[in-house]
Short mmCIF file of C-alpha atoms in Angstrom, two decimals:
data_model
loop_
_atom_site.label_atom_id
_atom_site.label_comp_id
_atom_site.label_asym_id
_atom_site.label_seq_id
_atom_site.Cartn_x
_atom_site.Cartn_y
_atom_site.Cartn_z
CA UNK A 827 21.74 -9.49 -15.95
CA UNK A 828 22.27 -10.23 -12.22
CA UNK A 829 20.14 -7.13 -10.70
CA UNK A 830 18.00 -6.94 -7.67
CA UNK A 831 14.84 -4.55 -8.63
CA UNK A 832 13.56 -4.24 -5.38
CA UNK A 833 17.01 -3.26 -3.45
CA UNK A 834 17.48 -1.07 -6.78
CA UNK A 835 13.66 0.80 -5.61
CA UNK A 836 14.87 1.10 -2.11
CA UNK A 837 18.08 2.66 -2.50
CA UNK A 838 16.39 5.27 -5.01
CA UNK A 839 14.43 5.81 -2.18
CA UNK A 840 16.84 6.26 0.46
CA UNK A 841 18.90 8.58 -1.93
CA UNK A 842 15.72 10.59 -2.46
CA UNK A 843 15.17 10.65 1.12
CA UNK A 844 18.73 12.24 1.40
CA UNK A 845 18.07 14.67 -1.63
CA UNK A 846 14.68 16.07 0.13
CA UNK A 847 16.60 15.95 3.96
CA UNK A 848 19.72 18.15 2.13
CA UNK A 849 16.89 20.35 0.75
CA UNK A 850 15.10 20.98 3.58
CA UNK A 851 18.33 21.99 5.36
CA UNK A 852 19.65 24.18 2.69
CA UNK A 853 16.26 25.84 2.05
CA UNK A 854 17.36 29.19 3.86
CA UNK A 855 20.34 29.42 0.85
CA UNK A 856 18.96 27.88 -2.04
CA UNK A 857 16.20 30.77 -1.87
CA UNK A 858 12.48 31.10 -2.43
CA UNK A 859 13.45 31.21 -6.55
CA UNK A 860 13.58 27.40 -6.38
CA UNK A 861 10.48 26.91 -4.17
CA UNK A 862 8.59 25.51 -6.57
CA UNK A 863 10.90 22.62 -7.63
CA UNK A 864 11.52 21.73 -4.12
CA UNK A 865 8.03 21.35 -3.76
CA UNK A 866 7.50 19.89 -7.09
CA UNK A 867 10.22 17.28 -5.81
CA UNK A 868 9.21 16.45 -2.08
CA UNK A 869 5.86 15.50 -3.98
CA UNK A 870 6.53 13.05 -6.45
CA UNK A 871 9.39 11.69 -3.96
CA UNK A 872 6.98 10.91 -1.19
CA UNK A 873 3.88 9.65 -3.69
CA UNK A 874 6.81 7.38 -4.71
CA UNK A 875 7.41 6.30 -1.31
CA UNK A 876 3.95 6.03 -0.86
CA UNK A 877 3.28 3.99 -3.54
CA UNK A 878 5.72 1.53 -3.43
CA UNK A 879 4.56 0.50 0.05
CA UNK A 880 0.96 1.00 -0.72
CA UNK A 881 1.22 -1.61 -3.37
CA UNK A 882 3.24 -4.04 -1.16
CA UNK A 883 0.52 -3.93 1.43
CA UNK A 884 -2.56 -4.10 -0.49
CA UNK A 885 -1.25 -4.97 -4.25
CA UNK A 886 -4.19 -2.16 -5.26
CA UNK A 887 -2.67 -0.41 -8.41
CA UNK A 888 -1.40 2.95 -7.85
CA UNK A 889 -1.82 4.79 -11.27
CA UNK A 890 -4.63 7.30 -9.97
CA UNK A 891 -1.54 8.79 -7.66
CA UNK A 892 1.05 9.16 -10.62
CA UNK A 893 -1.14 10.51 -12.70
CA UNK A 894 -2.68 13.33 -10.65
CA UNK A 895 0.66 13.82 -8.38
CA UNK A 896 3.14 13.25 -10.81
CA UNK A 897 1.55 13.88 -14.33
CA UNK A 898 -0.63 17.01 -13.26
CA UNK A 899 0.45 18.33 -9.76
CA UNK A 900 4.40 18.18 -10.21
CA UNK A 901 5.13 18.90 -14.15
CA UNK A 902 2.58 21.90 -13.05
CA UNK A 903 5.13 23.20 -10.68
CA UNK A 904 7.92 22.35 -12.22
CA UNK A 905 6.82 24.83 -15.55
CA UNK A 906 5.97 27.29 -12.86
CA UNK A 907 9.21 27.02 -11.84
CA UNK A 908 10.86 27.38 -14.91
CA UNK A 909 8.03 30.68 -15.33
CA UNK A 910 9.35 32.74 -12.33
CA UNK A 911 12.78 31.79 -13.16
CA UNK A 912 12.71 33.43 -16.59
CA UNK A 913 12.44 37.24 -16.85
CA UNK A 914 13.00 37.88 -20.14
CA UNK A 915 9.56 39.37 -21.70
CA UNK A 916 9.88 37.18 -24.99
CA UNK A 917 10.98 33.96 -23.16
CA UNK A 918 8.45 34.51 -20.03
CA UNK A 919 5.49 35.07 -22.90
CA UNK A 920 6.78 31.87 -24.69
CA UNK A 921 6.65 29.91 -21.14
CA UNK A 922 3.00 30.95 -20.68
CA UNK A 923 1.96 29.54 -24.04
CA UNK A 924 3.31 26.20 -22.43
CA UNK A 925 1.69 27.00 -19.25
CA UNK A 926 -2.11 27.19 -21.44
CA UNK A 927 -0.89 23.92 -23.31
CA UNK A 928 0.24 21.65 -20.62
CA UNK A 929 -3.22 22.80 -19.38
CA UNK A 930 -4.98 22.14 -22.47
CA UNK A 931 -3.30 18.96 -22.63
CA UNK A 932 -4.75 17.43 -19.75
CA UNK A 933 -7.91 18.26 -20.96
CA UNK A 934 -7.59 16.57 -24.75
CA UNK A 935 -6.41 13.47 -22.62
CA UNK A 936 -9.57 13.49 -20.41
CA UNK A 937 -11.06 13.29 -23.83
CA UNK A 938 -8.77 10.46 -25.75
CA UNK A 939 -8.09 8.55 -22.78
CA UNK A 940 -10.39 5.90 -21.13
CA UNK A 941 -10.58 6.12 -17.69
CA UNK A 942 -7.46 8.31 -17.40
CA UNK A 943 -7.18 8.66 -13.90
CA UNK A 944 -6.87 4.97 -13.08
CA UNK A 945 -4.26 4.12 -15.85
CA UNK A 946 -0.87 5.76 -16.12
CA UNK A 947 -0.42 7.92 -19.54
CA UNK A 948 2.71 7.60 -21.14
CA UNK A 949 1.03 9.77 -24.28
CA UNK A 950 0.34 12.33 -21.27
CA UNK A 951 3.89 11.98 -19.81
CA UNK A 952 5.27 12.08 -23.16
CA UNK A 953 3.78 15.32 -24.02
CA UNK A 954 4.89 16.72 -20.56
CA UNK A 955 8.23 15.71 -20.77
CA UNK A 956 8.46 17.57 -24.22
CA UNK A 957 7.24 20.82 -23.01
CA UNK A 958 9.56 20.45 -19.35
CA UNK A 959 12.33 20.48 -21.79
CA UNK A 960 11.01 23.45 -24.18
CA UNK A 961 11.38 25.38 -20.30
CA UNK A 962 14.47 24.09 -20.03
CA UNK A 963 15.73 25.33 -23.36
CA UNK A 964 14.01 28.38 -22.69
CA UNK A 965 15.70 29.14 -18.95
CA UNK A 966 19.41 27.82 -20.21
CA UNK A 967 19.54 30.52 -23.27
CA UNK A 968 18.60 33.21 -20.73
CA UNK A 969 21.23 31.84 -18.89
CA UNK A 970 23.81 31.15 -20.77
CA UNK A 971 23.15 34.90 -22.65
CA UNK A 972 23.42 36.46 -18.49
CA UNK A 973 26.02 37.46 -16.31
CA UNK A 974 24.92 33.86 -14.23
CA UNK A 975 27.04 31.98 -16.78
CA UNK A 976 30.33 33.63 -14.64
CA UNK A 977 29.22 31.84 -11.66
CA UNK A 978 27.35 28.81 -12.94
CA UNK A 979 29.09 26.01 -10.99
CA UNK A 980 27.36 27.91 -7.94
CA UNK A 981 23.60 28.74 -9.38
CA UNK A 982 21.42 25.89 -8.22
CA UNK A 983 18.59 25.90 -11.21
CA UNK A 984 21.38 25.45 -13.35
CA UNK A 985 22.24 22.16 -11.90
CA UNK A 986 18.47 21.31 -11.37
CA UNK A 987 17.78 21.93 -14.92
CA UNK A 988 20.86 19.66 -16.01
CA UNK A 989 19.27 16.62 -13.75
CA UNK A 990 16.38 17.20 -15.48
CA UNK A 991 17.36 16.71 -18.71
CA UNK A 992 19.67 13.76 -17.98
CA UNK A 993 16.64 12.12 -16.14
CA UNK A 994 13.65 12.99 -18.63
CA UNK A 995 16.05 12.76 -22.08
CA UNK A 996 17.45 9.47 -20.69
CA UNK A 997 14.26 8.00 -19.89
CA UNK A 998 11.95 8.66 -22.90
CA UNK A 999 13.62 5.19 -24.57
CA UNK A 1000 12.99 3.32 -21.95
CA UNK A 1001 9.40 4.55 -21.58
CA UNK A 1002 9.20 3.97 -25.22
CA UNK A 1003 10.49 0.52 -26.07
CA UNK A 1004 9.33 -0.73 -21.92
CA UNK A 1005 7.16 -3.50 -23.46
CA UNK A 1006 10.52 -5.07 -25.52
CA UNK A 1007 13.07 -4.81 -22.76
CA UNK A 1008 13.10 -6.66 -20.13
CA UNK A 1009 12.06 -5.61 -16.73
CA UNK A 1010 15.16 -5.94 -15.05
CA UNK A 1011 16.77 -3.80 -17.53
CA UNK A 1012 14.10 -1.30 -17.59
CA UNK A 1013 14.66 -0.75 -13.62
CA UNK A 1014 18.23 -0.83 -13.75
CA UNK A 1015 18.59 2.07 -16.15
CA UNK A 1016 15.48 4.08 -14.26
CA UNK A 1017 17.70 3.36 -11.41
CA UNK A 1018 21.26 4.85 -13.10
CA UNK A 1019 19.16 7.47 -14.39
CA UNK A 1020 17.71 8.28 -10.88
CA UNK A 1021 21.05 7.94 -9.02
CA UNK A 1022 22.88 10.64 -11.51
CA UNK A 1023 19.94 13.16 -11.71
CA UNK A 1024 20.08 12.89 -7.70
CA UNK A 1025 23.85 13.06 -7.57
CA UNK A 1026 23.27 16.10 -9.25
CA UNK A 1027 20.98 17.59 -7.27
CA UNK A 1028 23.10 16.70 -4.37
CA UNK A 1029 26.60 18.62 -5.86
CA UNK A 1030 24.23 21.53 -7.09
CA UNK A 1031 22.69 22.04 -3.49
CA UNK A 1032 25.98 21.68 -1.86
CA UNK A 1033 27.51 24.09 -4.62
CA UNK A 1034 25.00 26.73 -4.69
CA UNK A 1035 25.35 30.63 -3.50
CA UNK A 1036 22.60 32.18 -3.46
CA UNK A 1037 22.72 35.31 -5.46
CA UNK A 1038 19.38 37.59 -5.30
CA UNK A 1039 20.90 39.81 -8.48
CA UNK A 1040 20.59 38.96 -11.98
#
């Protein structure tokens, strides 16, 4: 497979670049309910950046940065984003339990793990990505059972929590099976993966209205 790894990591940057730009400009309309996402975003975008040229200029690994950015810091606010977004009591009480667990789960892996913080978890990510998408699940029944579903081409989490899924559903095989793939087929689909979650973002930021009733 004829693919360039390195000019696929620097066009996911430059798209990300382009999502956090388009973000920062449409902050005033996308409103302060998706705050915590957009932070949750510019984070793990920029430790990415980071990262990438912090390796090329010292080859020191990098895991202690993806796992207390990424792992901790940003699936944090991304389930706090998925808390304030729900406001059904049921569904809001269910998203707490997660809240405790993703919590509690960072703390059994302090415990399992050797030397967690300087070697990247998949068992940590794995157990993050499952309870992202129990949010996920959560927020698109309250939507989909709301008067948001009659403008849902224009409601932003919508389209954030459809990139989500496409990015953290599509990538759980490749995380699995990364030691029996090759590597350039493990980037190229990280990088497909990356450039539709992103395109999304992009439509669902240019599409959005934002709407301060429920």
């Amino acid at each position: 497979m004829n693919w360039n790894i390195e000019t696929g990591k620097l066009i996911s940057m430059i798209i990300s670049i382009i999502v956090m730009i388009l973000m920062i400009i449409k902050y005033r309309k996308t409103g302060k309910e998706n705050l915590f996402f957009i932070i949750g975003y510019l984070l793990f975008s920029l430790i990415d950046i980071f990262c990438y040229f912090y390796y090329r200029m010292t080859s020191l690994p990098t895991d202690i940065f993806y796992v207390i950015g990424f792992l901790m810091i940003v699936f944090f606010l991304y389930l706090l984003y998925y808390y304030q977004l729900l406001y059904v009591p049921l569904l809001k009480k269910i998203q707490t339990v997660i809240l405790v667990l993703f919590v509690l789960n960072i703390a059994v892996m302090f415990l399992i793990e050797e030397d967690l913080l300087h070697h990247f978890s998949f068992n940590m990510l794995y157990a993050d990505i499952l309870l992202l998408l129990f949010s996920i699940i959560l927020f698109l029944y309250q939507t989909f059972n709301s008067d948001k579903i009659l403008g849902i081409k224009n409601y932003l989490p919508f389209w954030i929590s459809v990139a989500l899924l496409i990015f953290f559903i599509g990538s759980i095989p490749i995380f699995f099976f990364r030691n029996t793939v090759s590597e350039t087929i493990y980037f190229f689909i990280l990088f497909m993966l990356n450039l539709i979650s992103n395109g999304i973002l992009i439509l669902g930021l240019i599409w959005n209205k934002q709407d301060k009733t429920r």
